[in-house]
């Protein structure tokens, strides 16, 4: 995986998967540009979110990439190739497209819907059937549903089919226009997770339009925040956008609670750990007392060769008995490296003890404290890179 | 009166086998032929008009207005006037009005059908690189089919009724039986003509429902 990524990275340096240069759009009869001279590079294999208030031209920009809307000026290149150099229909067959209302063909079965582009491209039937089954599995559609019609499916299932249909001919680029806007928040959250899982597998270059900052922060590697008239106010990683808004507009858009959003974005693993008031279970009780005093706390953590055993209250340690015999409190006060800082904060706020970071295999990694989180927020957390790796 | 009724019942059964070959069957076949020709030609004309209307939006008004004008002409007058022209007693004297009456129903239903195609469906078709012709033929027409068939149902049932009126210019299929019965005050042909016309209309209606269900298995999913 890491080699693959390195290869992609070097490629990225030469040609971005999608490159917009001076792309603008003014609709006939309009006084203002819908999109004003936009430059934008999208790295290969990245998810880029276009976000902004209504009228910011985010959907227009997306549709110019596959020429559903023709730009008034400027050039758009995909993989270094000008999109106007080929017939629009041919171009579109090489670009996946997912929209909020899904737009499945009501008169065709799920299988036939997914097969739309391969059929247009004249694939053989056996190859199409294989591909449809494979995609159903990838997006989590039961193969028993393949012979059903779209109206028999729930909104979430329809959107999965929409994604499968977009991926059918294995296009390198996927365009998504508010793909999860029409489903309820629970399903939306699940579909977002699935998109990230899917992306780890298929590694497409994805441009996603959304009006939901949380969605952009959650799924995107980079966010382009657009202002009315199609002006890019900031193009940065989610963490950078939240940590260092480029101007007043961005600051207002990301909101006063942007630090809280960053907490949801970064994980405990992004922070440096500190040892905390923790000692080997075999140690002398007096040494334990010294550790407690040094950390000005009331609880001592015990580990046995990296395995975290639990927290012991100060009076038990002060009693002078062997630490191994002290009564331990294990459960609440621990988090995993993959926990978000938001959930770590929740644990810190509700625990009397320090909070231990425990690996999935039970090994003790260190403790996480309010000070560490605050310190982390001051710096560069860059959650998405971590997640993408 | 009672005597008259007994000699002239609503239906004299023996008349049916007597007259089947010479009058009833030919009338029925002529009725079916006129209906199918009128609706068939009407559908072709309507498809052309609807295509023009969808292609050039400004023509929707004029086309609908023209179709509505045809529809409002009293049928008796329409048949009668054409009879006085060079068409005389030819089949066209009957077919032109019958066809004209179907156009309003068919054009509006075809247009409704295409309007029923959800915009996202059209957008998805374009975005996946379907050519406009392919989009219309493989996506829009199938989605519009239930509307088209509904139009055909109404047009056909209406036409079955109107064909009887064409008897006044001597070509009315079952209408000729009805008219004959009225002229002679002999109820049997009138009853047979009317009942067969009704049965014919219901049969066409049923056939179209079956055709629609067969062509649109997907809309059963919608209905259920």
Coordinates of C-alpha atoms in Angstrom, one line a residue:
Chain A
X1 CA 0.0 0.0 0.0
X2 CA 2.7 2.5 0.9
X3 CA 4.7 1.8 -2.2
X4 CA 1.6 2.2 -4.3
X5 CA 1.0 5.5 -2.6
X6 CA 4.5 6.6 -3.2
X7 CA 4.1 5.9 -6.9
X8 CA 0.9 7.8 -7.1
X9 CA 2.5 10.7 -5.2
X10 CA 5.3 11.1 -7.7
X11 CA 2.8 10.9 -10.6
X12 CA 0.7 13.6 -8.9
X13 CA 3.6 15.9 -8.9
X14 CA 3.6 16.0 -12.7
X15 CA 0.0 15.9 -13.6
X16 CA -3.0 16.3 -11.4
X17 CA -5.9 14.0 -12.3
X18 CA -8.0 17.0 -12.9
X19 CA -6.7 20.5 -13.6
X20 CA -8.9 23.6 -14.1
X21 CA -7.3 26.7 -15.4
X22 CA -9.1 30.0 -15.7
X23 CA -12.4 28.1 -16.0
X24 CA -15.4 30.4 -15.9
X25 CA -19.1 30.2 -16.7
X26 CA -21.6 32.8 -17.4
X27 CA -25.0 31.6 -18.3
X28 CA -26.8 33.2 -21.2
X29 CA -28.6 36.4 -20.0
X30 CA -26.9 36.4 -16.6
X31 CA -25.1 39.6 -15.5
X32 CA -22.6 37.9 -13.3
X33 CA -20.3 34.9 -13.7
X34 CA -21.7 31.8 -12.1
X35 CA -18.0 30.7 -11.8
X36 CA -15.2 33.2 -12.1
X37 CA -11.9 32.2 -13.6
X38 CA -11.2 29.2 -11.4
X39 CA -7.9 27.4 -11.0
X40 CA -8.1 24.0 -9.3
X41 CA -5.9 20.9 -9.2
X42 CA -7.2 17.6 -8.0
X43 CA -4.6 15.0 -7.1
X44 CA -5.0 11.5 -8.4
X45 CA -6.7 9.3 -5.9
X46 CA -7.9 12.2 -3.8
X47 CA -11.3 13.2 -2.6
X48 CA -11.9 16.8 -3.1
X49 CA -15.1 18.5 -1.7
X50 CA -16.5 21.6 -3.3
X51 CA -18.5 23.4 -0.7
X52 CA -20.0 26.9 -0.2
X53 CA -23.3 28.8 0.1
X54 CA -26.0 28.4 -2.6
X55 CA -25.0 30.3 -5.7
X56 CA -21.3 29.6 -5.3
X57 CA -21.2 27.6 -8.5
X58 CA -20.1 24.3 -6.9
X59 CA -22.5 22.2 -9.0
X60 CA -21.8 24.3 -12.1
X61 CA -18.1 23.6 -11.6
X62 CA -18.7 19.9 -11.2
X63 CA -20.9 19.7 -14.3
X64 CA -18.3 21.5 -16.4
X65 CA -15.8 18.7 -15.7
X66 CA -17.9 16.2 -17.6
X67 CA -19.3 18.9 -19.9
X68 CA -22.9 18.7 -18.9
X69 CA -22.3 22.4 -18.8
X70 CA -19.8 23.9 -21.3
X71 CA -17.4 26.4 -19.8
X72 CA -17.5 30.0 -21.1
X73 CA -13.7 30.2 -20.9
X74 CA -10.6 28.4 -19.6
X75 CA -9.5 24.8 -19.9
X76 CA -10.2 21.6 -18.0
X77 CA -7.8 18.7 -18.3
X78 CA -8.4 15.2 -17.1
X79 CA -5.2 13.1 -16.9
X80 CA -3.5 15.9 -18.9
X81 CA -6.0 15.7 -21.7
X82 CA -8.3 18.6 -22.5
X83 CA -11.9 17.5 -22.1
X84 CA -13.0 19.4 -25.2
X85 CA -10.7 17.3 -27.3
X86 CA -13.1 14.4 -27.4
X87 CA -16.8 14.1 -28.0
X88 CA -18.8 14.9 -24.8
X89 CA -20.6 11.6 -24.9
X90 CA -17.3 9.6 -25.1
X91 CA -15.8 11.8 -22.3
X92 CA -18.8 11.1 -20.0
X93 CA -18.6 7.4 -20.4
X94 CA -15.1 7.6 -18.8
X95 CA -16.4 9.7 -15.8
X96 CA -18.6 8.3 -13.1
X97 CA -21.4 10.6 -12.0
X98 CA -23.6 10.4 -8.9
X99 CA -26.4 12.8 -8.1
X100 CA -28.5 13.4 -5.0
X101 CA -31.7 12.2 -6.6
X102 CA -29.8 9.2 -7.9
X103 CA -31.7 9.2 -11.2
X104 CA -31.9 5.4 -11.6
X105 CA -33.8 4.3 -14.6
X106 CA -37.2 3.2 -13.2
X107 CA -37.9 0.8 -16.1
X108 CA -34.7 -1.1 -15.7
X109 CA -33.7 -3.7 -13.1
X110 CA -30.9 -2.9 -10.7
X111 CA -28.6 -5.1 -12.7
X112 CA -29.5 -3.3 -16.0
X113 CA -29.1 0.1 -14.3
X114 CA -25.6 -0.8 -13.1
X115 CA -24.8 -2.1 -16.6
X116 CA -25.7 1.1 -18.4
X117 CA -22.3 2.3 -19.4
X118 CA -20.7 -1.1 -20.1
X119 CA -23.6 -1.8 -22.4
X120 CA -23.1 1.5 -24.1
X121 CA -19.5 0.6 -24.5
X122 CA -20.5 -2.7 -26.1
X123 CA -19.0 -5.1 -23.5
X124 CA -19.8 -8.8 -23.9
X125 CA -22.7 -10.0 -21.8
X126 CA -20.7 -12.4 -19.6
X127 CA -18.3 -9.6 -18.8
X128 CA -21.1 -7.3 -17.9
X129 CA -22.7 -9.9 -15.7
X130 CA -19.5 -10.5 -13.8
X131 CA -18.9 -6.8 -13.4
X132 CA -22.4 -6.2 -12.1
X133 CA -22.1 -8.9 -9.5
X134 CA -18.7 -7.6 -8.4
X135 CA -20.0 -4.1 -8.0
X136 CA -23.1 -5.2 -6.1
X137 CA -20.7 -6.8 -3.7
X138 CA -18.4 -3.7 -3.5
X139 CA -21.3 -1.3 -2.7
X140 CA -23.1 -3.8 -0.5
X141 CA -26.2 -4.7 -2.6
X142 CA -27.6 -8.2 -2.1
X143 CA -27.4 -10.0 -5.4
X144 CA -31.0 -11.1 -4.9
X145 CA -31.9 -7.4 -5.5
X146 CA -30.3 -7.3 -8.9
X147 CA -33.5 -8.5 -10.6
X148 CA -35.6 -5.9 -8.8
X149 CA -36.7 -2.5 -9.9
X150 CA -35.4 0.8 -8.4
X151 CA -38.8 1.6 -6.8
X152 CA -38.5 -1.5 -4.7
X153 CA -35.4 -0.3 -2.9
X154 CA -34.9 2.1 0.0
X155 CA -33.3 5.5 -0.5
X156 CA -30.0 4.3 0.9
X157 CA -30.0 1.2 -1.3
X158 CA -30.8 3.3 -4.4
X159 CA -27.9 5.5 -3.7
X160 CA -25.6 2.5 -3.4
X161 CA -26.8 1.4 -6.8
X162 CA -26.2 4.9 -8.1
X163 CA -22.6 4.6 -6.9
X164 CA -22.2 1.1 -8.5
X165 CA -23.6 2.4 -11.8
X166 CA -21.1 5.2 -11.7
X167 CA -18.2 2.8 -11.1
X168 CA -19.4 0.2 -13.7
X169 CA -16.9 0.9 -16.4
X170 CA -14.1 1.6 -13.9
X171 CA -13.7 5.3 -14.7
X172 CA -10.6 7.0 -13.1
X173 CA -12.7 10.0 -12.1
X174 CA -15.9 10.1 -10.1
X175 CA -18.1 13.2 -9.8
X176 CA -20.6 13.3 -7.0
X177 CA -23.3 16.0 -6.6
X178 CA -24.6 16.0 -3.0
X179 CA -24.7 12.2 -3.2
X180 CA -26.0 11.7 0.3
X181 CA -28.3 14.7 0.5
X182 CA -31.5 12.8 0.2
X183 CA -31.1 10.2 2.8
X184 CA -31.6 10.5 6.6
X185 CA -28.7 11.4 8.8
X186 CA -28.1 7.8 10.1
X187 CA -28.0 6.3 6.6
X188 CA -25.9 9.3 5.4
X189 CA -23.3 8.7 8.0
X190 CA -23.1 5.0 7.0
X191 CA -22.9 5.8 3.3
X192 CA -20.1 8.3 4.1
X193 CA -18.2 5.6 5.9
X194 CA -18.8 3.2 3.0
X195 CA -17.5 5.8 0.6
X196 CA -14.3 6.0 2.5
X197 CA -14.0 2.2 2.7
X198 CA -14.8 2.0 -1.0
X199 CA -12.2 4.6 -1.8
X200 CA -9.5 2.7 0.0
X201 CA -10.3 -0.2 -2.4
X202 CA -10.9 1.6 -5.7
X203 CA -8.7 4.7 -5.4
X204 CA -10.7 7.0 -7.7
X205 CA -10.2 10.7 -8.1
X206 CA -13.4 12.0 -6.6
X207 CA -14.9 15.5 -6.8
X208 CA -17.8 15.8 -4.4
X209 CA -20.2 18.7 -4.1
X210 CA -21.8 19.2 -0.7
X211 CA -23.3 21.9 1.4
X212 CA -22.6 20.0 4.6
X213 CA -19.3 21.0 6.2
X214 CA -19.2 18.0 8.5
X215 CA -19.5 15.7 5.4
X216 CA -16.7 17.6 3.7
X217 CA -14.5 17.4 6.7
X218 CA -15.3 13.7 7.2
X219 CA -14.7 12.4 3.7
X220 CA -12.5 14.9 1.8
X221 CA -8.7 15.0 1.6
X222 CA -9.0 18.6 0.5
X223 CA -11.8 21.1 0.6
X224 CA -12.4 23.9 -1.9
X225 CA -14.5 26.5 -0.2
X226 CA -16.3 28.6 -2.8
X227 CA -17.9 32.0 -2.4
X228 CA -20.9 33.3 -4.4
X229 CA -19.8 33.8 -8.0
X230 CA -17.5 30.8 -8.0
X231 CA -14.6 32.3 -6.2
X232 CA -12.3 29.8 -4.4
X233 CA -11.7 31.4 -1.0
X234 CA -9.6 28.6 0.3
X235 CA -8.4 25.2 -1.0
X236 CA -6.8 23.2 1.8
X237 CA -7.0 20.0 3.9
X238 CA -9.9 19.9 6.2
X239 CA -7.6 20.4 9.2
X240 CA -6.0 23.4 7.7
X241 CA -9.3 24.9 6.7
X242 CA -10.5 24.6 10.3
X243 CA -7.2 25.5 12.0
X244 CA -6.2 28.4 9.7
X245 CA -9.1 30.0 7.8
X246 CA -7.6 32.1 5.0
X247 CA -10.0 35.0 5.6
X248 CA -13.1 36.3 7.3
X249 CA -15.4 34.5 4.9
X250 CA -13.9 31.1 5.5
X251 CA -13.8 31.8 9.3
X252 CA -17.5 32.6 9.2
X253 CA -18.4 29.6 7.0
X254 CA -16.5 27.1 9.2
X255 CA -18.1 28.6 12.2
X256 CA -17.2 29.4 15.8
X257 CA -17.1 25.7 16.7
X258 CA -14.4 24.9 14.2
X259 CA -12.1 23.6 17.1
X260 CA -14.9 21.2 18.0
X261 CA -15.0 20.0 14.4
X262 CA -11.3 19.5 14.4
X263 CA -11.8 17.3 17.5
X264 CA -14.0 15.1 15.4
X265 CA -11.5 15.0 12.6
X266 CA -8.3 14.1 14.4
X267 CA -7.7 10.9 16.4
X268 CA -5.8 10.2 19.6
X269 CA -3.1 8.6 17.5
X270 CA -2.4 12.0 15.9
X271 CA -1.2 13.3 19.3
X272 CA 2.1 12.5 21.0
X273 CA 1.4 10.4 24.1
X274 CA 2.8 11.1 27.6
X275 CA 3.6 8.3 30.0
X276 CA 1.3 9.6 32.7
X277 CA 0.9 8.4 36.3
X278 CA 1.5 4.8 35.4
X279 CA 3.9 2.3 36.8
X280 CA 4.8 -1.4 36.5
X281 CA 2.7 -3.6 38.8
X282 CA 5.8 -5.1 40.3
X283 CA 7.2 -1.7 41.4
X284 CA 7.6 -0.6 45.0
X285 CA 4.4 1.1 46.4
X286 CA 6.5 4.0 47.6
X287 CA 7.6 4.6 44.0
X288 CA 4.0 4.5 43.0
X289 CA 3.2 7.1 45.5
X290 CA 6.0 9.3 44.2
X291 CA 4.5 9.0 40.7
X292 CA 1.1 10.0 41.9
X293 CA 2.5 13.0 43.7
X294 CA 4.6 14.0 40.7
X295 CA 1.4 14.1 38.5
X296 CA -0.7 15.7 41.2
X297 CA -3.4 13.1 40.7
X298 CA -5.4 10.7 42.9
X299 CA -5.1 7.6 40.7
X300 CA -2.2 5.4 39.7
X301 CA -2.2 3.3 36.5
X302 CA -0.7 -0.2 36.6
X303 CA 0.8 -2.0 33.7
X304 CA 2.2 -5.5 33.5
X305 CA 4.7 -5.7 30.6
X306 CA 2.8 -3.2 28.4
X307 CA -0.6 -4.7 29.3
X308 CA -2.7 -2.1 31.1
X309 CA -4.3 -3.5 34.2
X310 CA -6.4 -0.7 35.6
X311 CA -6.4 2.3 37.9
X312 CA -5.8 2.2 41.6
X313 CA -6.9 5.0 44.0
X314 CA -4.3 6.9 46.0
X315 CA -5.3 5.5 49.4
X316 CA -4.8 2.0 48.2
X317 CA -1.3 2.9 47.1
X318 CA -0.6 4.8 50.3
X319 CA -1.7 1.7 52.3
X320 CA 1.7 0.2 51.5
X321 CA 0.5 -3.2 50.3
X322 CA 1.8 -4.8 47.1
X323 CA 0.4 -2.9 44.1
X324 CA -0.7 -6.2 42.6
X325 CA -3.1 -6.7 45.5
X326 CA -4.7 -3.2 45.3
X327 CA -8.3 -3.0 44.0
X328 CA -8.3 -1.8 40.4
X329 CA -10.8 0.1 38.3
X330 CA -10.4 -0.8 34.7
X331 CA -13.2 0.1 32.4
X332 CA -14.2 3.6 31.6
X333 CA -11.0 5.7 31.4
X334 CA -9.4 4.4 28.3
X335 CA -9.5 5.2 24.6
X336 CA -8.0 3.6 21.4
X337 CA -5.5 5.4 19.2
X338 CA -8.3 5.4 16.5
X339 CA -10.7 7.2 18.8
X340 CA -11.5 10.8 17.7
X341 CA -10.3 13.6 20.0
X342 CA -13.9 14.4 20.5
X343 CA -14.6 11.1 22.1
X344 CA -11.3 11.2 24.0
X345 CA -12.4 14.6 25.4
X346 CA -15.7 13.1 26.4
X347 CA -13.9 10.4 28.4
X348 CA -11.5 12.9 30.0
X349 CA -14.5 15.1 31.1
X350 CA -16.3 12.2 32.7
X351 CA -13.4 10.3 34.3
X352 CA -11.9 10.8 37.7
X353 CA -8.7 9.1 36.6
X354 CA -6.3 9.9 33.9
X355 CA -7.2 8.5 30.5
X356 CA -5.2 5.6 29.2
X357 CA -4.6 5.0 25.5
X358 CA -4.8 1.3 24.8
X359 CA -4.1 -0.5 21.5
X360 CA -6.7 -2.9 20.2
X361 CA -4.4 -5.7 21.4
X362 CA -4.6 -4.3 24.9
X363 CA -1.1 -2.8 25.0
X364 CA -0.7 0.4 26.9
X365 CA 0.5 3.3 24.7
X366 CA 0.4 6.2 27.2
X367 CA -2.2 8.7 28.5
X368 CA -4.1 11.5 26.8
X369 CA -4.7 14.7 28.6
X370 CA -6.7 17.9 28.1
X371 CA -3.3 19.7 27.7
X372 CA -2.2 17.4 25.0
X373 CA -5.5 17.9 23.1
X374 CA -5.3 21.6 23.4
X375 CA -1.6 21.5 22.3
X376 CA -2.7 19.3 19.3
X377 CA -5.3 21.8 18.2
X378 CA -2.7 24.5 18.2
X379 CA -0.7 22.6 15.6
X380 CA -1.2 20.6 12.4
X381 CA -3.3 17.5 13.1
X382 CA -3.9 16.5 9.5
X383 CA -6.3 13.7 10.2
X384 CA -7.3 12.8 6.6
X385 CA -3.7 11.9 5.5
X386 CA -3.6 9.7 8.5
X387 CA -6.9 8.1 7.6
X388 CA -6.1 7.7 3.9
X389 CA -2.8 5.9 4.7
Chain B
X1 CA -98.3 -1.6 -27.1
X2 CA -98.1 -5.0 -25.4
X3 CA -98.8 -6.7 -28.7
X4 CA -96.1 -4.6 -30.3
X5 CA -93.6 -5.6 -27.6
X6 CA -94.3 -9.2 -28.0
X7 CA -93.9 -9.1 -31.8
X8 CA -90.9 -6.7 -31.5
X9 CA -88.9 -7.9 -28.4
X10 CA -85.7 -6.2 -27.3
X11 CA -83.8 -9.0 -28.8
X12 CA -85.0 -11.7 -31.1
X13 CA -82.4 -14.5 -30.8
X14 CA -83.2 -16.2 -34.1
X15 CA -82.1 -13.0 -35.9
X16 CA -78.5 -13.5 -34.8
X17 CA -77.8 -16.8 -36.7
X18 CA -79.9 -15.6 -39.6
X19 CA -78.0 -12.3 -40.1
X20 CA -74.5 -13.2 -38.7
X21 CA -72.8 -13.9 -42.0
X22 CA -74.5 -11.3 -44.1
X23 CA -74.7 -8.3 -41.6
X24 CA -73.5 -8.7 -38.1
X25 CA -70.0 -10.1 -38.7
X26 CA -69.2 -7.6 -41.5
X27 CA -70.4 -4.8 -39.4
X28 CA -68.2 -5.9 -36.5
X29 CA -65.1 -6.3 -38.6
X30 CA -65.7 -2.9 -40.3
X31 CA -66.0 -1.4 -36.8
X32 CA -62.8 -3.0 -35.7
X33 CA -61.0 -1.9 -38.9
X34 CA -62.2 1.7 -38.7
X35 CA -61.3 1.9 -35.0
X36 CA -57.8 0.5 -35.5
X37 CA -57.1 2.6 -38.6
X38 CA -58.3 5.8 -36.9
X39 CA -56.3 5.2 -33.7
X40 CA -53.3 3.9 -35.5
X41 CA -53.0 6.8 -37.9
X42 CA -53.9 9.2 -35.0
X43 CA -51.1 7.8 -32.9
X44 CA -48.6 8.2 -35.7
X45 CA -49.7 11.8 -36.3
X46 CA -49.7 12.5 -32.6
X47 CA -46.2 11.0 -32.2
X48 CA -45.0 13.4 -34.9
X49 CA -46.8 16.4 -33.4
X50 CA -45.5 15.5 -29.9
X51 CA -42.0 15.2 -31.2
X52 CA -42.2 18.6 -32.8
X53 CA -43.7 20.0 -29.6
X54 CA -40.9 18.6 -27.4
X55 CA -38.3 19.8 -29.8
X56 CA -39.7 23.3 -30.3
X57 CA -41.3 24.2 -27.0
X58 CA -43.2 27.2 -28.5
X59 CA -45.3 24.9 -30.7
X60 CA -46.9 23.2 -27.7
X61 CA -49.6 25.8 -27.5
X62 CA -50.5 25.9 -31.2
X63 CA -50.5 22.1 -31.5
X64 CA -52.7 21.6 -28.5
X65 CA -55.0 24.3 -29.7
X66 CA -55.3 22.8 -33.1
X67 CA -56.0 19.3 -31.6
X68 CA -58.6 20.8 -29.3
X69 CA -60.2 22.6 -32.2
X70 CA -60.5 19.3 -34.1
X71 CA -61.9 17.6 -30.9
X72 CA -64.6 20.2 -30.5
X73 CA -66.2 19.8 -34.0
X74 CA -69.5 18.0 -33.6
X75 CA -69.0 14.6 -35.0
X76 CA -72.2 14.5 -37.0
X77 CA -71.3 17.8 -38.6
X78 CA -67.8 16.7 -39.4
X79 CA -69.0 13.5 -41.2
X80 CA -71.8 15.4 -42.9
X81 CA -69.6 18.2 -44.3
X82 CA -66.9 15.9 -45.6
X83 CA -69.6 13.8 -47.4
X84 CA -70.4 16.8 -49.5
X85 CA -66.8 17.2 -50.6
X86 CA -65.0 15.3 -53.3
X87 CA -64.4 12.5 -50.7
X88 CA -68.0 11.6 -50.9
X89 CA -68.8 8.3 -49.4
X90 CA -65.2 7.0 -49.4
X91 CA -63.6 5.6 -46.2
X92 CA -61.7 8.9 -45.8
X93 CA -64.9 10.7 -45.1
X94 CA -65.1 8.6 -42.0
X95 CA -61.4 8.2 -41.2
X96 CA -60.5 11.9 -41.2
X97 CA -62.8 12.9 -38.4
X98 CA -62.2 9.7 -36.4
X99 CA -58.5 10.3 -36.6
X100 CA -58.8 14.0 -35.8
X101 CA -60.8 13.2 -32.7
X102 CA -58.0 11.0 -31.3
X103 CA -55.2 13.6 -31.7
X104 CA -56.0 15.7 -28.7
X105 CA -56.1 12.7 -26.4
X106 CA -53.0 11.1 -27.8
X107 CA -50.8 14.2 -28.1
X108 CA -51.6 15.3 -24.5
X109 CA -50.9 11.9 -23.2
X110 CA -47.6 11.4 -25.1
X111 CA -46.5 14.9 -23.9
X112 CA -47.5 14.0 -20.3
X113 CA -45.5 10.8 -20.7
X114 CA -42.3 12.5 -21.6
X115 CA -42.9 15.1 -19.0
X116 CA -43.2 12.3 -16.4
X117 CA -39.6 11.4 -17.0
X118 CA -37.9 12.7 -13.9
X119 CA -35.2 15.3 -14.6
X120 CA -32.6 13.4 -12.6
X121 CA -33.2 10.4 -14.8
X122 CA -32.6 12.4 -17.9
X123 CA -29.5 14.0 -16.3
X124 CA -28.1 10.6 -15.3
X125 CA -28.6 9.4 -18.9
X126 CA -26.7 12.4 -20.3
X127 CA -24.0 12.1 -17.7
X128 CA -23.4 8.5 -18.5
X129 CA -22.7 9.4 -22.1
X130 CA -25.9 8.1 -23.8
X131 CA -26.5 9.9 -27.1
X132 CA -29.7 12.0 -27.2
X133 CA -31.4 9.5 -29.6
X134 CA -30.4 6.6 -27.4
X135 CA -31.6 8.5 -24.3
X136 CA -35.0 9.1 -25.9
X137 CA -35.5 5.6 -27.2
X138 CA -34.1 3.5 -24.3
X139 CA -35.0 5.7 -21.4
X140 CA -37.7 8.3 -22.1
X141 CA -40.0 6.3 -24.3
X142 CA -40.1 3.3 -21.9
X143 CA -40.8 5.6 -19.0
X144 CA -43.5 7.4 -21.0
X145 CA -45.2 4.1 -22.1
X146 CA -47.9 3.9 -19.3
X147 CA -49.1 7.4 -20.3
X148 CA -49.1 6.6 -24.0
X149 CA -51.1 3.4 -23.4
X150 CA -53.5 5.3 -21.2
X151 CA -54.0 7.7 -24.1
X152 CA -54.5 4.8 -26.5
X153 CA -57.1 3.3 -24.2
X154 CA -59.2 6.5 -23.9
X155 CA -58.8 7.2 -27.7
X156 CA -59.8 3.7 -28.6
X157 CA -62.8 3.5 -26.4
X158 CA -63.9 6.9 -27.6
X159 CA -63.4 5.9 -31.2
X160 CA -65.4 2.7 -30.8
X161 CA -68.3 4.9 -29.7
X162 CA -67.8 7.5 -32.5
X163 CA -67.6 4.9 -35.3
X164 CA -71.3 4.2 -34.7
X165 CA -72.1 7.8 -35.5
X166 CA -70.4 7.4 -38.9
X167 CA -73.4 5.3 -39.9
X168 CA -75.1 8.5 -41.0
X169 CA -72.6 8.6 -43.9
X170 CA -73.1 4.9 -44.5
X171 CA -69.9 3.4 -43.0
X172 CA -70.6 3.1 -39.3
X173 CA -69.8 -0.6 -38.7
X174 CA -72.1 -1.6 -35.9
X175 CA -73.6 1.9 -36.2
X176 CA -75.3 0.7 -39.4
X177 CA -77.2 -2.0 -37.4
X178 CA -78.2 0.6 -34.8
X179 CA -79.4 3.0 -37.4
X180 CA -81.3 0.3 -39.2
X181 CA -83.0 -0.7 -36.0
X182 CA -84.0 2.9 -35.3
X183 CA -85.3 3.5 -38.8
X184 CA -87.4 0.3 -38.8
X185 CA -88.3 0.5 -35.1
X186 CA -87.0 -3.0 -34.9
X187 CA -85.1 -3.3 -31.7
X188 CA -83.1 -6.5 -32.3
X189 CA -80.3 -5.0 -34.6
X190 CA -80.2 -1.9 -32.4
X191 CA -79.6 -4.1 -29.3
X192 CA -77.0 -6.2 -31.1
X193 CA -75.2 -3.2 -32.5
X194 CA -75.1 -1.5 -29.1
X195 CA -74.1 -4.5 -27.1
X196 CA -71.4 -5.5 -29.5
X197 CA -70.0 -1.9 -29.5
X198 CA -69.9 -1.9 -25.7
X199 CA -68.3 -5.3 -25.6
X200 CA -65.8 -4.2 -28.3
X201 CA -64.8 -1.1 -26.3
X202 CA -64.4 -3.1 -23.1
X203 CA -62.3 -5.7 -24.9
X204 CA -60.0 -3.1 -26.4
X205 CA -59.7 -1.5 -22.9
X206 CA -58.8 -4.9 -21.4
X207 CA -56.2 -5.6 -24.1
X208 CA -54.5 -2.3 -23.5
X209 CA -54.3 -2.9 -19.7
X210 CA -52.7 -6.3 -20.4
X211 CA -50.4 -4.7 -23.0
X212 CA -49.4 -2.1 -20.4
X213 CA -48.7 -4.6 -17.7
X214 CA -46.7 -6.7 -20.1
X215 CA -44.6 -3.8 -21.3
X216 CA -44.1 -2.2 -17.9
X217 CA -43.3 -4.9 -15.3
X218 CA -41.4 -2.2 -13.4
X219 CA -44.5 -0.1 -12.8
X220 CA -46.1 -3.1 -11.1
X221 CA -43.4 -2.5 -8.6
X222 CA -44.6 1.1 -8.3
X223 CA -48.2 0.1 -8.0
X224 CA -47.7 -2.5 -5.3

